[in-house]
Short mmCIF file of C-alpha atoms in Angstrom, two decimals:
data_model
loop_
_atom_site.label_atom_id
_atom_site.label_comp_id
_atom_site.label_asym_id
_atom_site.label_seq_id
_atom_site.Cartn_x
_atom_site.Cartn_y
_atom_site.Cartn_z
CA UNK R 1 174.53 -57.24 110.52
CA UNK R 2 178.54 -57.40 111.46
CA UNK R 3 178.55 -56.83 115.05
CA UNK R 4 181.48 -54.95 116.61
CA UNK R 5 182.56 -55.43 119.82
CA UNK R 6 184.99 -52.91 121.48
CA UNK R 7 187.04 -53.20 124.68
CA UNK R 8 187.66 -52.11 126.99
CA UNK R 9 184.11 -50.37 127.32
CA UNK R 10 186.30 -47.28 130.09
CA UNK R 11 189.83 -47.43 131.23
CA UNK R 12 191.59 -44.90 133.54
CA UNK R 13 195.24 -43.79 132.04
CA UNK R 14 197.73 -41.12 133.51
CA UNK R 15 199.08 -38.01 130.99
CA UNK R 16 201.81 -39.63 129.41
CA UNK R 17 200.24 -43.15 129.25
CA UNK R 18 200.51 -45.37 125.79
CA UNK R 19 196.56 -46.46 125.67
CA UNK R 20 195.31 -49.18 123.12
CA UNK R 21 191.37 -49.67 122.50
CA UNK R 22 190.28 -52.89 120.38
CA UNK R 23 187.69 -53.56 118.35
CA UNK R 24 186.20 -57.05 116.90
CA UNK R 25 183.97 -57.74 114.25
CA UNK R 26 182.09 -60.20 113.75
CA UNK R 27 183.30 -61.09 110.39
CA UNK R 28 186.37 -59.78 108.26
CA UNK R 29 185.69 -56.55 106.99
CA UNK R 30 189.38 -55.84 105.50
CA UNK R 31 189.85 -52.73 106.50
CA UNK R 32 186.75 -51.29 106.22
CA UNK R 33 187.16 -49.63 109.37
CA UNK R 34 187.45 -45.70 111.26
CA UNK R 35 188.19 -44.72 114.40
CA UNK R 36 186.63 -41.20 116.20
CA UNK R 37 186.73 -39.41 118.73
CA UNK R 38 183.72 -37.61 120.79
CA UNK R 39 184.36 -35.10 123.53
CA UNK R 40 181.20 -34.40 125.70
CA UNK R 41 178.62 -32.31 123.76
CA UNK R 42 180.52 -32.29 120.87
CA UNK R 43 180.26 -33.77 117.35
CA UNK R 44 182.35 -36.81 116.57
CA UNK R 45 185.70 -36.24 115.15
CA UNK R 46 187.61 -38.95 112.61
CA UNK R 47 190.63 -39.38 113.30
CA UNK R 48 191.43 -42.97 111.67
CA UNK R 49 190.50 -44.29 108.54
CA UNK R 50 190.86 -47.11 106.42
CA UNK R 51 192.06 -48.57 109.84
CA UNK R 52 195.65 -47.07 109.94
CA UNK R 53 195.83 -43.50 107.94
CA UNK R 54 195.85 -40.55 109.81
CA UNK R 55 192.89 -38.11 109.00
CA UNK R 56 194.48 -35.06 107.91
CA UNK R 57 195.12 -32.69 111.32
CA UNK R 58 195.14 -35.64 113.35
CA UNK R 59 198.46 -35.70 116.29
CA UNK R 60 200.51 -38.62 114.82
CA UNK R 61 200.34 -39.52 118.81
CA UNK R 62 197.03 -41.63 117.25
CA UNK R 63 197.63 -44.78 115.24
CA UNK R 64 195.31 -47.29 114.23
CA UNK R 65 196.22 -51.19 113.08
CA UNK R 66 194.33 -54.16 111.66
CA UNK R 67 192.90 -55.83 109.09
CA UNK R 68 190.16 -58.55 108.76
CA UNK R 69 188.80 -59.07 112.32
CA UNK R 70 191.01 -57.77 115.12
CA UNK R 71 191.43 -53.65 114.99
CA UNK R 72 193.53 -51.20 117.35
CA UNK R 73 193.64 -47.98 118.09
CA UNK R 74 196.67 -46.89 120.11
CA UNK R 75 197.59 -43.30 121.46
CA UNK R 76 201.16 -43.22 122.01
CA UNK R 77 201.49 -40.57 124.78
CA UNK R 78 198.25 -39.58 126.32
CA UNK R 79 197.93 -35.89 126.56
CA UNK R 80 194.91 -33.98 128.38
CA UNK R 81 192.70 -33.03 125.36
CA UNK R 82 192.71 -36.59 124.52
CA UNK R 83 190.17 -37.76 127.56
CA UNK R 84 186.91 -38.15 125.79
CA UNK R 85 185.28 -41.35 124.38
CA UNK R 86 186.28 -43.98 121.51
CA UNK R 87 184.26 -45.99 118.52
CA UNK R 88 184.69 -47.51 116.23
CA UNK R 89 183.25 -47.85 112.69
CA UNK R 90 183.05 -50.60 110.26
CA UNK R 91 181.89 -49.52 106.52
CA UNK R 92 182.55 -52.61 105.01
CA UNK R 93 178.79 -53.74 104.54
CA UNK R 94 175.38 -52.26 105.26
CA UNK R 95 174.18 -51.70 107.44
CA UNK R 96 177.58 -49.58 108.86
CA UNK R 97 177.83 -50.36 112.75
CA UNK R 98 179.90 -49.03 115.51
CA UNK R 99 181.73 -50.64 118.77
CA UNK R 100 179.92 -49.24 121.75
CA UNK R 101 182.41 -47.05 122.60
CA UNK R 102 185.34 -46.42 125.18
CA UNK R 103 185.58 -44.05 127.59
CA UNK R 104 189.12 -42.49 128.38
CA UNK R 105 189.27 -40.87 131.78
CA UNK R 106 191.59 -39.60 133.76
CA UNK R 107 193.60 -41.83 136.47
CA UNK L 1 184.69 -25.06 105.73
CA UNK L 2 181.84 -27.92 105.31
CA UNK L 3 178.64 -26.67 107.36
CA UNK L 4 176.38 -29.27 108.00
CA UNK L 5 172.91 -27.58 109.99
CA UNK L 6 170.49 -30.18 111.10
CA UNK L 7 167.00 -28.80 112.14
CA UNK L 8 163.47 -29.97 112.48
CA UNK L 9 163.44 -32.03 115.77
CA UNK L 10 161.50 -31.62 118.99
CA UNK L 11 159.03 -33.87 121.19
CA UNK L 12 156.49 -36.37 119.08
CA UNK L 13 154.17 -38.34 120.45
CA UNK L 14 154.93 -42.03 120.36
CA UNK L 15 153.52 -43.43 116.49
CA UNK L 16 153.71 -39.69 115.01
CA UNK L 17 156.35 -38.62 112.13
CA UNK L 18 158.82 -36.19 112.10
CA UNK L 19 160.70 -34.24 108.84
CA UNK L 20 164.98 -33.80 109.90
CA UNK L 21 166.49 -31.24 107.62
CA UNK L 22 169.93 -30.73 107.23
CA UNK L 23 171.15 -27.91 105.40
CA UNK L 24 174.66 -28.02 103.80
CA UNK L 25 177.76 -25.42 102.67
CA UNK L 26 181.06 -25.21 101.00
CA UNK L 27 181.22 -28.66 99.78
CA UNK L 28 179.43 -30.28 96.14
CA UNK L 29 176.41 -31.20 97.73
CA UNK L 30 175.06 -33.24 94.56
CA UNK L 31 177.96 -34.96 94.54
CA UNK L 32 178.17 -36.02 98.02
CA UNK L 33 177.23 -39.65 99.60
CA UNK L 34 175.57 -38.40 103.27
CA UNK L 35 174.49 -39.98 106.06
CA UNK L 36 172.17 -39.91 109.35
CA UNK L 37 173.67 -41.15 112.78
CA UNK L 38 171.74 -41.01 115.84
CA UNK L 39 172.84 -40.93 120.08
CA UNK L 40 170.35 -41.44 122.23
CA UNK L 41 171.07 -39.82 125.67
CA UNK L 42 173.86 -41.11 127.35
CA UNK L 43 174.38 -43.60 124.95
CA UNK L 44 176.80 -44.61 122.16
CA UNK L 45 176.83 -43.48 118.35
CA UNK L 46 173.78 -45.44 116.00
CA UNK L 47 174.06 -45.36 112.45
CA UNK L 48 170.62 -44.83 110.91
CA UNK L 49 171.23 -44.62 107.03
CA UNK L 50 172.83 -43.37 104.04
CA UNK L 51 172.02 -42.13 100.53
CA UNK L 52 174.61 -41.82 97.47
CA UNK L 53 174.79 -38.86 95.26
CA UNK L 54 172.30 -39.17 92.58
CA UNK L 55 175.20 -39.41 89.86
CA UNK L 56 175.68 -43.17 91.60
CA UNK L 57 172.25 -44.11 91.42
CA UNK L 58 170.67 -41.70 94.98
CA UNK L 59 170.13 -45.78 96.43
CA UNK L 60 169.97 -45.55 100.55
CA UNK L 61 170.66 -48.18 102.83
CA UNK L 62 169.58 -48.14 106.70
CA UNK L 63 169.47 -49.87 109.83
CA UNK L 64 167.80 -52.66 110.13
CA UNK L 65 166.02 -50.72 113.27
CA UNK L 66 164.57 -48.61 110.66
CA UNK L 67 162.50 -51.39 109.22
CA UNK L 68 160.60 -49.15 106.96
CA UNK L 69 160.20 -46.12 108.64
CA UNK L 70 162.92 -43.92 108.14
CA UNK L 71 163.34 -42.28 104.26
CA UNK L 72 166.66 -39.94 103.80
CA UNK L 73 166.71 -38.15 100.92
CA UNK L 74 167.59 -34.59 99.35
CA UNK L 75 167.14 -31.66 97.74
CA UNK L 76 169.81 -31.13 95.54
CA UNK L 77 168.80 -27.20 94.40
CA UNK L 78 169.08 -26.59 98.35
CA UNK L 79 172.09 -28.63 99.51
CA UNK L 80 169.63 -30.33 102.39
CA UNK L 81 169.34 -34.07 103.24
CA UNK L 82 166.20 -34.83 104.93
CA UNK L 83 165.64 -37.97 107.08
CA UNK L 84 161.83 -38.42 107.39
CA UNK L 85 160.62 -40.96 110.35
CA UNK L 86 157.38 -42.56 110.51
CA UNK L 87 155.51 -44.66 113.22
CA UNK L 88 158.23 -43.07 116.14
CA UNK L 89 158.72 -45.06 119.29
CA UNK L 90 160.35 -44.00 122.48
CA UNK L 91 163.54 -45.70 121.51
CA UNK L 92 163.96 -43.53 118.95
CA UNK L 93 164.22 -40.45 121.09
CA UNK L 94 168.20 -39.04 120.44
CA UNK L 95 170.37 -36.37 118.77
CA UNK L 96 170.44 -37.02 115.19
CA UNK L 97 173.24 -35.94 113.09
CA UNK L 98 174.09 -35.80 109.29
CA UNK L 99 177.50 -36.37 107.78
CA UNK L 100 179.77 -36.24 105.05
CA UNK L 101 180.95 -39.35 103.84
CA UNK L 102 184.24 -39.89 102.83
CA UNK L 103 186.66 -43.13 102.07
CA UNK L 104 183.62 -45.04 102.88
CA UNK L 105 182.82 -43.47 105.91
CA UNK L 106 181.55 -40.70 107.97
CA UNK L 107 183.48 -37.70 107.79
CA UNK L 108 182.10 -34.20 108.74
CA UNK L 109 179.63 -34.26 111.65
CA UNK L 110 176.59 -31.34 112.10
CA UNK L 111 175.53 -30.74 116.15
CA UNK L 112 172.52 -32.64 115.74
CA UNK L 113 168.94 -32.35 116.69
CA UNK L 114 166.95 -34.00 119.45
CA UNK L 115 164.04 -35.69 118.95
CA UNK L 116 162.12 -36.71 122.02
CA UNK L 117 159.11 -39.13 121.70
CA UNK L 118 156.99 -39.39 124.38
CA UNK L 119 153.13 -39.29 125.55
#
């Protein structure tokens, strides 16, 4: 199984802050990858895919870079809708495996 | 809108089964690849398994936690997915949702149902 690590697991940011969240996989998986979004009680959101396009409705505040190993999601200006928690998800091979997540609170 | 409806959890004792229905509108259901992810309390996002439409072949693929146990499939004439799981252990106890799948991925999320297993 491709193993993806994500870092950091929490981070504290201010409104306004530019916050990036990595993810590493154990092998290249081009990019096979998605980034969402989970607010507490609430279903998962995409709002990456194919590492770097924008899911349609998605604040271009969110970007996402990478290819092979070494992924990043970075929001540019961090408003207050945007604390909630992080994964990633590669799709390159079965089985499909997430990062364990990053929790975005507020400073 | 896609509606995805997951139903058919509750609390199972520990090597007992359990039938996860999820019940699907306004997209091409027989068309659709779908998927089951799981969360188990407090914890991160799992993904369990996936089956393809039956126009690419209806294969599944799963976790290799599943081992055996788990079988997704659906009922085309009712736009539902079903995940069935066999020989439950406590680790399995967590909301389980289906998805969409979409560019290779998950796309459209249900709520999820809970399955608790436990003596």
């Amino acid at each position: 199984d491709i193993q993806m690590t994500q870092s950091p697991s929490s981070l504290s940011a201010s409104v306004g802050d530019r916050v990036t969240i990595t993810c590493r996989a154990s092998q290249g998986i081009r990019n096979d990858l998605g980034w969402y979004q989970q607010k507490p009680g609430k279903a998962p959101k995409r709002l990456i895919y194919a590492a770097s396009s924008l899911q349609s409705g998605v604040p271009s505040r969110f970007s996402g870079s990478g290819s092979g190993t070494e992924f990043t999601l970075t929001i540019s200006s961090l408003q207050p809708e945007d604390f909630a928690t992080y994964y990633c998800l590669q799709h390159n091979s079965y089985p499909h495996t997430f990062g364990q997540g990053t929790k975005v609170e507020i400073k | 809108e896609v509606q995805l409806v997951e139903s058919g959890g509750g609390l199972v004792r520990p090597g007992g089964s359990l039938r996860l229905s999820c019940a699907t509108s306004g997209f091409t259901f027989n068309n659709a690849w779908m998927s089951w992810v799981r969360q188990a309390p407090g914890k991160g996002l799992e993904w369990v398994g996936r089956i393809k439409s039956k126009a690419d072949g209806g294969t599944t693929d799963y976790a290799s936690f599943v081992k055996g146990r788990f079988i997704i499939s659906t009922d085309d004439s009712k736009n539902t997915l079903f995940l069935q799981m066999n020989s439950l252990k406590s680790e399995d106890t967590a909301v389980y949702s289906c998805t969409t799948m979409s560019r290779g991925s998950s796309d459209q999320w249900g709520q999820g149902t809970l399955v608790t297993v436990s003596s």
